[in-house]
PDB file of C-alpha atoms in Angstrom:
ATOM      1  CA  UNK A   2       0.000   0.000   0.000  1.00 38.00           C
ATOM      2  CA  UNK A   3       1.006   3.657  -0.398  1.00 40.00           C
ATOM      3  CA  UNK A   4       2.652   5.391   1.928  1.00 42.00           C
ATOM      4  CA  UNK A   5       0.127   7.582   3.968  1.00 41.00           C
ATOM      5  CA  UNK A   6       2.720   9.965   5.301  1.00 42.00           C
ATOM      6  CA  UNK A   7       1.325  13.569   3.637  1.00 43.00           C
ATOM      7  CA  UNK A   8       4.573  15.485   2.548  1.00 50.00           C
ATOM      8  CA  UNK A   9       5.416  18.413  -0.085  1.00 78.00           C
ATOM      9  CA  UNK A  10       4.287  15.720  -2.485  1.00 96.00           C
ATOM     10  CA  UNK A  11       2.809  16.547  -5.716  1.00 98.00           C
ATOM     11  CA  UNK A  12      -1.047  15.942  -6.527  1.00 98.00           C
ATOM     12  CA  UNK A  13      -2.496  16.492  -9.743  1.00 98.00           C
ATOM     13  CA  UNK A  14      -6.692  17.030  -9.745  1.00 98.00           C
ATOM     14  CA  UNK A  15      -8.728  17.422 -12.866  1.00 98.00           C
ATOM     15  CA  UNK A  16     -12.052  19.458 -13.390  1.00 97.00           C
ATOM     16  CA  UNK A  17     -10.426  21.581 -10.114  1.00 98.00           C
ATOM     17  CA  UNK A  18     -11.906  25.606 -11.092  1.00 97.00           C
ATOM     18  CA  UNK A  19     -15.078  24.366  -9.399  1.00 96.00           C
ATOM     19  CA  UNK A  20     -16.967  21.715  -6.787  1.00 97.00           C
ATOM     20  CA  UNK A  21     -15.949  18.675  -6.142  1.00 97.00           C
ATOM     21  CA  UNK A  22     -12.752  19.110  -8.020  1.00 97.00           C
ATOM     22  CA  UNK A  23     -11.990  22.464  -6.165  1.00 98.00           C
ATOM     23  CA  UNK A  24     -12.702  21.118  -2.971  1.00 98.00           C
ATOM     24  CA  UNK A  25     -10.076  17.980  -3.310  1.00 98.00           C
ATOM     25  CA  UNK A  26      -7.417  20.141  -4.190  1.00 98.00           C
ATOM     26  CA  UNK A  27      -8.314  22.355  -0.756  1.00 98.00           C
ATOM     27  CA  UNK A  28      -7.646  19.071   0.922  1.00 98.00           C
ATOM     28  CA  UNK A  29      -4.415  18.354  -0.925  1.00 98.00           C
ATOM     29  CA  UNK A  30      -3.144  21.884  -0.668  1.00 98.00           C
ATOM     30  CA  UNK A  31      -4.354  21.799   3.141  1.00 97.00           C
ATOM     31  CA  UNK A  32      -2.011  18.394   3.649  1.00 97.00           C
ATOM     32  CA  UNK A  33       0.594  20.399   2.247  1.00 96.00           C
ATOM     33  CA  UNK A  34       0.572  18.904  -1.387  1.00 98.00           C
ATOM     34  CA  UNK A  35       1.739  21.331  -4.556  1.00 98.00           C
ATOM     35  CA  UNK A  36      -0.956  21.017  -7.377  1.00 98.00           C
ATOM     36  CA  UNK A  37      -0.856  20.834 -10.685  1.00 98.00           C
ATOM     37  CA  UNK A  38      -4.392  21.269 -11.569  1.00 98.00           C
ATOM     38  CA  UNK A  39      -6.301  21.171 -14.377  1.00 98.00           C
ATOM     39  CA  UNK A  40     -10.147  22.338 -16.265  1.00 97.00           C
ATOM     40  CA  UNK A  41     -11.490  23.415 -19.865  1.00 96.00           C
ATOM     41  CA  UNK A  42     -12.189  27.163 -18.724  1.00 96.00           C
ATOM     42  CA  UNK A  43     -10.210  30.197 -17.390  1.00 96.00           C
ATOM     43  CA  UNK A  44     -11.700  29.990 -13.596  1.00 97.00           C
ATOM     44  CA  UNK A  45      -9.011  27.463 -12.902  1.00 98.00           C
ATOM     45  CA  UNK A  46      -6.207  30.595 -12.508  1.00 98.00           C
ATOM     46  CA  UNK A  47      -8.620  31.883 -10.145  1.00 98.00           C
ATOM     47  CA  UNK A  48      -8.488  28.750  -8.060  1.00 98.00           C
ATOM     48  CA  UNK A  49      -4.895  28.360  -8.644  1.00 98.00           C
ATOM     49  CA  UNK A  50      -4.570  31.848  -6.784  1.00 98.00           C
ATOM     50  CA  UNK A  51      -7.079  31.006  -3.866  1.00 97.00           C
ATOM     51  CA  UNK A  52      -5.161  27.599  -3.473  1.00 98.00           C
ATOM     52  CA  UNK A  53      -1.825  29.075  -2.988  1.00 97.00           C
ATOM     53  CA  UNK A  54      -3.016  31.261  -0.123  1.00 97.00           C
ATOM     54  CA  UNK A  55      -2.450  27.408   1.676  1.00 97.00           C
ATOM     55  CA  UNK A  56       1.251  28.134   1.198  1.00 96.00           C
ATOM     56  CA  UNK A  57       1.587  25.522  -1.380  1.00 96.00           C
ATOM     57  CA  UNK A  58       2.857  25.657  -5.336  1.00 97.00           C
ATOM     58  CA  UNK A  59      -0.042  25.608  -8.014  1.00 98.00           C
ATOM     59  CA  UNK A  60       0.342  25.411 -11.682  1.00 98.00           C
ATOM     60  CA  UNK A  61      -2.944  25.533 -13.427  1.00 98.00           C
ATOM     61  CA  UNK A  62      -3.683  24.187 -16.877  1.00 98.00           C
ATOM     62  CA  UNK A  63      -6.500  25.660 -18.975  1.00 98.00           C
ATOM     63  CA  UNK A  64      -7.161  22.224 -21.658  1.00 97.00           C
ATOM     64  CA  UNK A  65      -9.989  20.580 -22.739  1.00 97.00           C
ATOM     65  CA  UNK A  66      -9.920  16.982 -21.261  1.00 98.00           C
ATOM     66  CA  UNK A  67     -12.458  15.352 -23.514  1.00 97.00           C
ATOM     67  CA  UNK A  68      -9.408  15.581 -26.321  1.00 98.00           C
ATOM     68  CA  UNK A  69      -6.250  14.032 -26.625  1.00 97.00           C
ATOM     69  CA  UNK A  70      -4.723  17.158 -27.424  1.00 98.00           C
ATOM     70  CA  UNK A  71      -6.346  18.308 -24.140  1.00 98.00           C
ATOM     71  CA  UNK A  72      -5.074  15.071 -21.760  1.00 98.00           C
ATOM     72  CA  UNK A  73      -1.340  15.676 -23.565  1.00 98.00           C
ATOM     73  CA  UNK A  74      -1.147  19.361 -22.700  1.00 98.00           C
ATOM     74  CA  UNK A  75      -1.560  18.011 -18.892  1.00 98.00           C
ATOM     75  CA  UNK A  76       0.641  15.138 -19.549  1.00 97.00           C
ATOM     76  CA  UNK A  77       3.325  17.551 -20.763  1.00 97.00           C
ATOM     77  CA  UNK A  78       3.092  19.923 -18.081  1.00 97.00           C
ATOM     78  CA  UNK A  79       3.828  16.945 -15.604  1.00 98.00           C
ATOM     79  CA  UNK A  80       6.183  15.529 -17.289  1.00 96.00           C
ATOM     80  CA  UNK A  81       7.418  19.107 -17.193  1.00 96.00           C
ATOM     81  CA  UNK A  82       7.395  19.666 -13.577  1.00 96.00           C
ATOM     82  CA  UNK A  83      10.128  16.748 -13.306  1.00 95.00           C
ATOM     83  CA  UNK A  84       8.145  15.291 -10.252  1.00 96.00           C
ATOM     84  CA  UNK A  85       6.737  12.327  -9.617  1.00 97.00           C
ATOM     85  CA  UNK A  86       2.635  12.321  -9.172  1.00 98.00           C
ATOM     86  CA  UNK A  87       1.987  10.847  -5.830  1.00 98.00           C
ATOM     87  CA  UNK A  88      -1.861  11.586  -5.837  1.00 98.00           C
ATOM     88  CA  UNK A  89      -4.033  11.800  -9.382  1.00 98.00           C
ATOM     89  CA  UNK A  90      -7.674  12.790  -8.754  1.00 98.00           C
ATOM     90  CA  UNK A  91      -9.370  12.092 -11.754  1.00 98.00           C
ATOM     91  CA  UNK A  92     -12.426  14.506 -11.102  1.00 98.00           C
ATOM     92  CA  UNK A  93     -12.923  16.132 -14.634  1.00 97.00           C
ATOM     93  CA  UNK A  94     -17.025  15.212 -15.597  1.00 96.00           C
ATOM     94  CA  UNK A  95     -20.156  16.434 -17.177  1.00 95.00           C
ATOM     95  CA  UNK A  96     -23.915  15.986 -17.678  1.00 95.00           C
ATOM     96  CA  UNK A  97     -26.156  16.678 -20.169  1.00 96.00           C
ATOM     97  CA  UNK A  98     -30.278  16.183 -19.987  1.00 95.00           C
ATOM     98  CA  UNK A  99     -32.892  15.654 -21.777  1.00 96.00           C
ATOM     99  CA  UNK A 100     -33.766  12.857 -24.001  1.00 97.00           C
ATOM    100  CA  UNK A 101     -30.917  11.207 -25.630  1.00 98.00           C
ATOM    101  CA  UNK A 102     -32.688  11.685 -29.223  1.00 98.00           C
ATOM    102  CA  UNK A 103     -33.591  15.320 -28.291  1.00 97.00           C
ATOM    103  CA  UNK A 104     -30.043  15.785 -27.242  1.00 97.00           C
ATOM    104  CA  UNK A 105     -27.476  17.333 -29.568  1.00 97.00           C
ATOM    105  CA  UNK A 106     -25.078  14.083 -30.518  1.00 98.00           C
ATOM    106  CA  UNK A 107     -22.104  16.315 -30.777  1.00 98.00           C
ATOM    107  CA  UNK A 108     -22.459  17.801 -26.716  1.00 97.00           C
ATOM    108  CA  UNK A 109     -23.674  13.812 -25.710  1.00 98.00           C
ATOM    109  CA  UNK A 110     -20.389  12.949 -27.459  1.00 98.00           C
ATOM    110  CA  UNK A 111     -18.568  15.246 -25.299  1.00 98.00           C
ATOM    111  CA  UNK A 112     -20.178  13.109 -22.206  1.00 98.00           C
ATOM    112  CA  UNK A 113     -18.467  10.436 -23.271  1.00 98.00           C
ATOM    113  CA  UNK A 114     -15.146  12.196 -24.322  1.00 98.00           C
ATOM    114  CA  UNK A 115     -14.794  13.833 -21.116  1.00 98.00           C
ATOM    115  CA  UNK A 116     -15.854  11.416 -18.513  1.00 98.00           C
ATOM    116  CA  UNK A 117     -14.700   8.179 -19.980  1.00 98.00           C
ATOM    117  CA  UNK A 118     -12.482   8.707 -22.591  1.00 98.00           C
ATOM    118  CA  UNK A 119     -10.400  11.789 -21.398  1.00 98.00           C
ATOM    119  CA  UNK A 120     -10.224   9.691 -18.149  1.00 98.00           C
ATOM    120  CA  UNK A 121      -9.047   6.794 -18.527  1.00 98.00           C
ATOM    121  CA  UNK A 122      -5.905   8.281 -21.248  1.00 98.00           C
ATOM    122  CA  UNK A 123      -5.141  10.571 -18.408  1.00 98.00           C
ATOM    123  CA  UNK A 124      -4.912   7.529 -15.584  1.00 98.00           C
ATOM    124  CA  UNK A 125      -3.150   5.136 -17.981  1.00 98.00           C
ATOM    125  CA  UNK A 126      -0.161   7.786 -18.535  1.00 97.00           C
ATOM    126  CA  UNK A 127       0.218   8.545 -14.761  1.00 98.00           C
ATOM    127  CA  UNK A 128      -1.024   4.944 -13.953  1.00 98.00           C
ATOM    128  CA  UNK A 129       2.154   3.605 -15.591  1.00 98.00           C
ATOM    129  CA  UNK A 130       4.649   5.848 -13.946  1.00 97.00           C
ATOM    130  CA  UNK A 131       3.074   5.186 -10.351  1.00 98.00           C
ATOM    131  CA  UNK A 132       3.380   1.894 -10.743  1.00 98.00           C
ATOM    132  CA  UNK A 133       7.029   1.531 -12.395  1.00 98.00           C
ATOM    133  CA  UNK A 134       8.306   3.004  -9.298  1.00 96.00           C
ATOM    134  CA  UNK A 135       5.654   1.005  -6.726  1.00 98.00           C
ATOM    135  CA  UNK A 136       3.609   3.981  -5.164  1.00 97.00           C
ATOM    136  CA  UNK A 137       0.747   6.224  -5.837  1.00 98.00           C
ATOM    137  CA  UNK A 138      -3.072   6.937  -5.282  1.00 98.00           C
ATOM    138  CA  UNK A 139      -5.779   7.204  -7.882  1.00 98.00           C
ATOM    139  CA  UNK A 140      -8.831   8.548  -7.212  1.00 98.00           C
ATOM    140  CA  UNK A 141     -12.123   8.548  -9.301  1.00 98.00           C
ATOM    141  CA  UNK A 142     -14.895  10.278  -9.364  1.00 97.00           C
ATOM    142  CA  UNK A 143     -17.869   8.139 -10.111  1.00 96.00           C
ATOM    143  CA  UNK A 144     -21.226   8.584  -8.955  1.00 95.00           C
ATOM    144  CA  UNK A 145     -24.213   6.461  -7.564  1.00 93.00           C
ATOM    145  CA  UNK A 146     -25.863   7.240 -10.950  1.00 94.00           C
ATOM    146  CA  UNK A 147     -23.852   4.610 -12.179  1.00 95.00           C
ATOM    147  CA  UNK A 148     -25.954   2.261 -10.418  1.00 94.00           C
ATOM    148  CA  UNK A 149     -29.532   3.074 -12.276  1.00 94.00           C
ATOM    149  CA  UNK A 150     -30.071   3.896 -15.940  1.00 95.00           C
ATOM    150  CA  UNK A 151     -30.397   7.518 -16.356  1.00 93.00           C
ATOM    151  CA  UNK A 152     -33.809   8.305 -18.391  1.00 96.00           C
ATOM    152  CA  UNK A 153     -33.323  11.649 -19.454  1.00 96.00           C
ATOM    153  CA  UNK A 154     -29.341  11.386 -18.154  1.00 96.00           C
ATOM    154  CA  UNK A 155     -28.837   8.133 -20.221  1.00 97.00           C
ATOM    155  CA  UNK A 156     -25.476   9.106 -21.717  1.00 98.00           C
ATOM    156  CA  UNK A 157     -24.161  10.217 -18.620  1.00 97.00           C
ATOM    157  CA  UNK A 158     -25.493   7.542 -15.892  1.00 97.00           C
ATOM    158  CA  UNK A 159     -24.023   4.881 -18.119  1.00 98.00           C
ATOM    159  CA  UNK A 160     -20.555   6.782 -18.084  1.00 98.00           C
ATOM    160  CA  UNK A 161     -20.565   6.845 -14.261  1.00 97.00           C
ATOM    161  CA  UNK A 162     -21.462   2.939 -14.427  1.00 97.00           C
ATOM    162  CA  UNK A 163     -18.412   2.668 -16.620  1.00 98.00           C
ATOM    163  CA  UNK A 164     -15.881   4.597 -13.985  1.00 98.00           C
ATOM    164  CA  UNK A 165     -17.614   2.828 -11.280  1.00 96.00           C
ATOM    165  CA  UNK A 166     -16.207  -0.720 -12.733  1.00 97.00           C
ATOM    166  CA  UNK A 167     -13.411   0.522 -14.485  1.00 98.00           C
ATOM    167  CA  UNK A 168     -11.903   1.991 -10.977  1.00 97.00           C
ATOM    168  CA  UNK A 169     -12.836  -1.568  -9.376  1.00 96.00           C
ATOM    169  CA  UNK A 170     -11.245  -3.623 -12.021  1.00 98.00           C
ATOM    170  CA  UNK A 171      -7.762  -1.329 -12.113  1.00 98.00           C
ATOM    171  CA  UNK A 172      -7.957  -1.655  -8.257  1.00 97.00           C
ATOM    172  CA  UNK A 173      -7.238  -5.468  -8.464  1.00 98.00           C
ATOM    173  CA  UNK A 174      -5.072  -5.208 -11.699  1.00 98.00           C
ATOM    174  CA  UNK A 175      -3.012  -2.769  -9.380  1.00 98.00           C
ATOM    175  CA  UNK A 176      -3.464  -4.625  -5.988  1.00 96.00           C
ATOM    176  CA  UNK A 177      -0.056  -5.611  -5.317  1.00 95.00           C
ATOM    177  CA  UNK A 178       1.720  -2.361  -7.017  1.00 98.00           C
ATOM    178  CA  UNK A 179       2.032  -0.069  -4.632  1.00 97.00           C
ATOM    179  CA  UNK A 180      -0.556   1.837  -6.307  1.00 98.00           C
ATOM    180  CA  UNK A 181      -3.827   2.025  -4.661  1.00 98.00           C
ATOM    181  CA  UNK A 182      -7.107   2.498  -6.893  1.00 98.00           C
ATOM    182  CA  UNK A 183     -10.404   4.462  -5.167  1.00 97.00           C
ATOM    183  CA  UNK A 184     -13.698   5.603  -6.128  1.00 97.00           C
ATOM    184  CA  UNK A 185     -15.754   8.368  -4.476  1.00 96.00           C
ATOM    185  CA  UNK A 186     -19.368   7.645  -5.923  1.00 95.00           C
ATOM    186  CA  UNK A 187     -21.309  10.905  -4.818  1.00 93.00           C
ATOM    187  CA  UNK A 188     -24.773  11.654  -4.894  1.00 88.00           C
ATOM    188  CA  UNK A 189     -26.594  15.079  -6.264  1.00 87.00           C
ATOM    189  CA  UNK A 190     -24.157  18.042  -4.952  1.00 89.00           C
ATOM    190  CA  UNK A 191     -24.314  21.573  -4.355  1.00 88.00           C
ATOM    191  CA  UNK A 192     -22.048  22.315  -7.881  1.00 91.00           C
ATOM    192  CA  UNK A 193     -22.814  23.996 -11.408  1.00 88.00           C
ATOM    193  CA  UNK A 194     -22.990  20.767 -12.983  1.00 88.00           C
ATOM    194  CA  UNK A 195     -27.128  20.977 -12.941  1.00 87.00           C
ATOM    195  CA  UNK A 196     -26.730  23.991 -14.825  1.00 88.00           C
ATOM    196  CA  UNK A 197     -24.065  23.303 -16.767  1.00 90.00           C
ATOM    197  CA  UNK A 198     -26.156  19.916 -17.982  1.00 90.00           C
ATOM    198  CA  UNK A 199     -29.446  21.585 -18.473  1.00 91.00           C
ATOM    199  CA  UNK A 200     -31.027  20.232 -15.570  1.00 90.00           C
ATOM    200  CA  UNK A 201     -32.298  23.131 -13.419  1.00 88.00           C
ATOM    201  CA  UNK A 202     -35.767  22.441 -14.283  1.00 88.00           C
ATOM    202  CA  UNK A 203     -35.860  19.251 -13.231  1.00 91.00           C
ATOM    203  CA  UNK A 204     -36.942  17.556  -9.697  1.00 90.00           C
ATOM    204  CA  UNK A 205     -33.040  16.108  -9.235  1.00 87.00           C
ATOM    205  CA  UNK A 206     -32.032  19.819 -10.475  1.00 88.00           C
ATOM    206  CA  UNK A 207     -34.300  21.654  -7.801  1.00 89.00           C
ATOM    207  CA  UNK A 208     -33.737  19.256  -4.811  1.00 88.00           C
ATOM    208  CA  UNK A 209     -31.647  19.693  -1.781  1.00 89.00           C
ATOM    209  CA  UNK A 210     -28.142  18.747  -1.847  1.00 88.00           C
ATOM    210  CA  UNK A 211     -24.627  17.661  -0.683  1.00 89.00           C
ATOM    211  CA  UNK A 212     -22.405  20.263   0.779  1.00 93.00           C
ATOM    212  CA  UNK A 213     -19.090  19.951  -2.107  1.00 95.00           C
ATOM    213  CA  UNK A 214     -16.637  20.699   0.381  1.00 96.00           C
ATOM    214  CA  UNK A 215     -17.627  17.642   2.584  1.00 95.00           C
ATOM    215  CA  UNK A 216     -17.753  15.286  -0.485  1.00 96.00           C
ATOM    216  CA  UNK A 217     -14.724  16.083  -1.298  1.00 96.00           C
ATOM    217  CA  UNK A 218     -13.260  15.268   2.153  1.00 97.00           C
ATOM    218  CA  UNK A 219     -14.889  12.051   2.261  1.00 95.00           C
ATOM    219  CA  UNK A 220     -13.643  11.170  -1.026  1.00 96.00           C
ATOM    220  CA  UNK A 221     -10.235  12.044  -0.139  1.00 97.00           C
ATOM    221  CA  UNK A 222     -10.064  10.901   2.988  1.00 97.00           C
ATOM    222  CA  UNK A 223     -11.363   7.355   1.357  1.00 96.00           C
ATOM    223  CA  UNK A 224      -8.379   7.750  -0.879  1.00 97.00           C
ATOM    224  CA  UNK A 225      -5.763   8.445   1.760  1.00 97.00           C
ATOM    225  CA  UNK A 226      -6.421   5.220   3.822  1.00 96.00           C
ATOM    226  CA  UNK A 227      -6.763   2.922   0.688  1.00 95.00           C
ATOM    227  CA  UNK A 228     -10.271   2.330   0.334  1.00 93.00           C
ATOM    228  CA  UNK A 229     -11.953   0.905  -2.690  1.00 91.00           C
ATOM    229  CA  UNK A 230     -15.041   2.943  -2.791  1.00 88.00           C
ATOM    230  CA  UNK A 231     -16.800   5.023  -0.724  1.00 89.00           C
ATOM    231  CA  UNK A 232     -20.644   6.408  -1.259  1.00 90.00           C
ATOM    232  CA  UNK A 233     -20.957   9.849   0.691  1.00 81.00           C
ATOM    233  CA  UNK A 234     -23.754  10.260   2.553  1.00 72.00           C
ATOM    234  CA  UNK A 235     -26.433   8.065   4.854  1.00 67.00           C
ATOM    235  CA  UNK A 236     -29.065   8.588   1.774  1.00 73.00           C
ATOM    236  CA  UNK A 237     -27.005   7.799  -1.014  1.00 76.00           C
ATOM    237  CA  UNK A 238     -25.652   4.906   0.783  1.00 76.00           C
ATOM    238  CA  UNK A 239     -29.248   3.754   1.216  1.00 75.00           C
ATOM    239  CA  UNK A 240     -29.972   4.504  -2.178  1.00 79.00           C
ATOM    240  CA  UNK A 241     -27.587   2.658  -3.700  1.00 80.00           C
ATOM    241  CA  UNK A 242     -28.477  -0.496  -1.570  1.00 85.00           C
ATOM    242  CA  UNK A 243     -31.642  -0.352  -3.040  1.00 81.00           C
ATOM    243  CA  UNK A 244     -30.583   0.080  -6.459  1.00 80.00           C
ATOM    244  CA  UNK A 245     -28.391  -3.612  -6.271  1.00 80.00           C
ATOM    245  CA  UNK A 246     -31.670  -4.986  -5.471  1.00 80.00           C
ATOM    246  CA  UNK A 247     -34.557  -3.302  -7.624  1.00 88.00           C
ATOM    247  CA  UNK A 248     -34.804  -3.848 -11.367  1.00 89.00           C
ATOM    248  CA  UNK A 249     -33.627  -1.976 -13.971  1.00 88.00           C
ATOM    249  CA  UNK A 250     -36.375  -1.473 -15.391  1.00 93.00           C
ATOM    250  CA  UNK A 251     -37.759  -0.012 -11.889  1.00 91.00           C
ATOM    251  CA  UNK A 252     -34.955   2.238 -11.576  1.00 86.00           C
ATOM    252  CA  UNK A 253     -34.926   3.846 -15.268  1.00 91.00           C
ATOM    253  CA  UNK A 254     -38.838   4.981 -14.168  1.00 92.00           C
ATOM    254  CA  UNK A 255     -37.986   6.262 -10.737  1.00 90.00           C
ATOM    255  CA  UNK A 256     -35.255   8.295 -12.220  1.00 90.00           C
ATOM    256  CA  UNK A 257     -37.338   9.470 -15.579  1.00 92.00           C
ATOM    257  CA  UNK A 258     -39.036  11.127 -12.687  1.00 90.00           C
ATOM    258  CA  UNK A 259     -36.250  12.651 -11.578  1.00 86.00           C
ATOM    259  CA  UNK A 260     -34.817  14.069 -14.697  1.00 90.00           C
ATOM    260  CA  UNK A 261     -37.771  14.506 -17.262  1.00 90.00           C
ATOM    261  CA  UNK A 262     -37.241  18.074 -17.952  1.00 92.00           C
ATOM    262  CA  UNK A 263     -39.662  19.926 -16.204  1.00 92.00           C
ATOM    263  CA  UNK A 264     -40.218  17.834 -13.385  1.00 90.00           C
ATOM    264  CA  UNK A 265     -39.551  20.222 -11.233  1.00 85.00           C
ATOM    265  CA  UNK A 266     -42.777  21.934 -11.825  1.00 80.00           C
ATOM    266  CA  UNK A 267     -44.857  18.658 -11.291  1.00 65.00           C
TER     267      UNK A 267
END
């Protein structure tokens, strides 16, 4: 297993200008960590310069992670640093609503790009130098949508189901590396992703949600002792129970109800 000790270590964290992402590099930074972190829009110099007020280095990389052009600028500005990356949080996600044939294929595309695609090149660069030298942590942002088909969120449900295994199977693969694998599966939180996907009308979009900054910590805190996975939250938890148990079929209607645009008005 990795060593726990926290040190001026380097930790790199994707989709960081905002939420989740934001909030796990406050907990690197806070553990004394420099960053090198990483999103598709201009906030993330602004949270570069509110993360350095913890007395730690940030470089911030403005790149569009659903491209390979995107994942190699970040690649090359690691490689660049000349450190090794002792913590990757692979945060970088987004939604889109609607239903999938009223959806514009090119943004549902992106879905994919981003949260699957993007991912997984990113982790399987670092991945290989963590585990040539026998130490490192990976962390992955899935979700508990990943447990229930998405009706109006199909494209992205089914990419959370995807990092949901994909982060179980690379934690065996990796088992005896060195390199520990975890996934922080995180119910509806207090972010701009609603927004961003289209969703505020909705009964999901318009609900109450997780504080981001406590997600974060129990994501990262999952990460720091080694755990597989961790849901956050007493109701997600129970919500997820119930969704290994209940039929598919079940679940796509309970969430249709969720997520049929304006549902929130019902």
């Amino acid at each position: 297993m990795a060593d726990k000790q926290a040190g001026k270590g380097l930790a790199v964290v994707t989709g960081a200008s905002t939420g989740i992402g934001y909030e796990l590099a406050k907990c690197a930074a806070r553990d004394g960590y420099d960053l090198i972190i990483a999103a598709d829009e201009d906030r993330i110099n602004q949270a570069a310069a509110r993360l350095k007020e913890f007395g730690t280095a940030v470089d911030a990389v403005q790149a569009d992670l659903s491209t390979p052009e995107g994942v190699d600028r970040l690649a090359e500005r690691i490689t660049a640093s000349g450190r090794s990356v002792d913590m990757l949080m692979a945060n970088a996600g987004c939604g889109l609503g609607k239903a999938f044939l009223d959806q514009d294929f090119t943004e549902a595309r992106r879905v994919v790009d981003t949260n699957v695609t993007g991912t997984i090149h990113l982790i399987h660069a670092v991945g290989n130098q963590m585990r040539s030298r026998g130490q490192g942590r990976i962390l992955l942002t899935g979700s508990i949508a990943g447990f229930m088909p998405g009706s109006y969120q199909a494209v992205y449900n089914a990419t959370k189901a995807f990092i949901n295994s994909f982060s179980f199977a690379l934690r065996e693969e990796l088992k005896d590396s060195g390199v520990t694998v975890s996934c922080l599966m995180p119910g509806a939180t207090e972010t701009e992703f609603f927004k961003r996907a289209g969703l505020t009308d909705t009964a999901i979009g318009q609900a109450k949600k997780d504080d981001a900054g406590e997600v974060a910590r129990i994501g990262y805190d999952a990460m720091m002792d080694g755990e597989g996975d961790v849901v956050s939250g007493w109701k997600n938890k129970l919500q997820a129970a119930v969704a290994n148990v209940t039929p598919a079929s079940v679940l796509a209607h309970q969430h249709s109800k969720m997520a049929e645009p304006g549902s929130g008005r019902k």
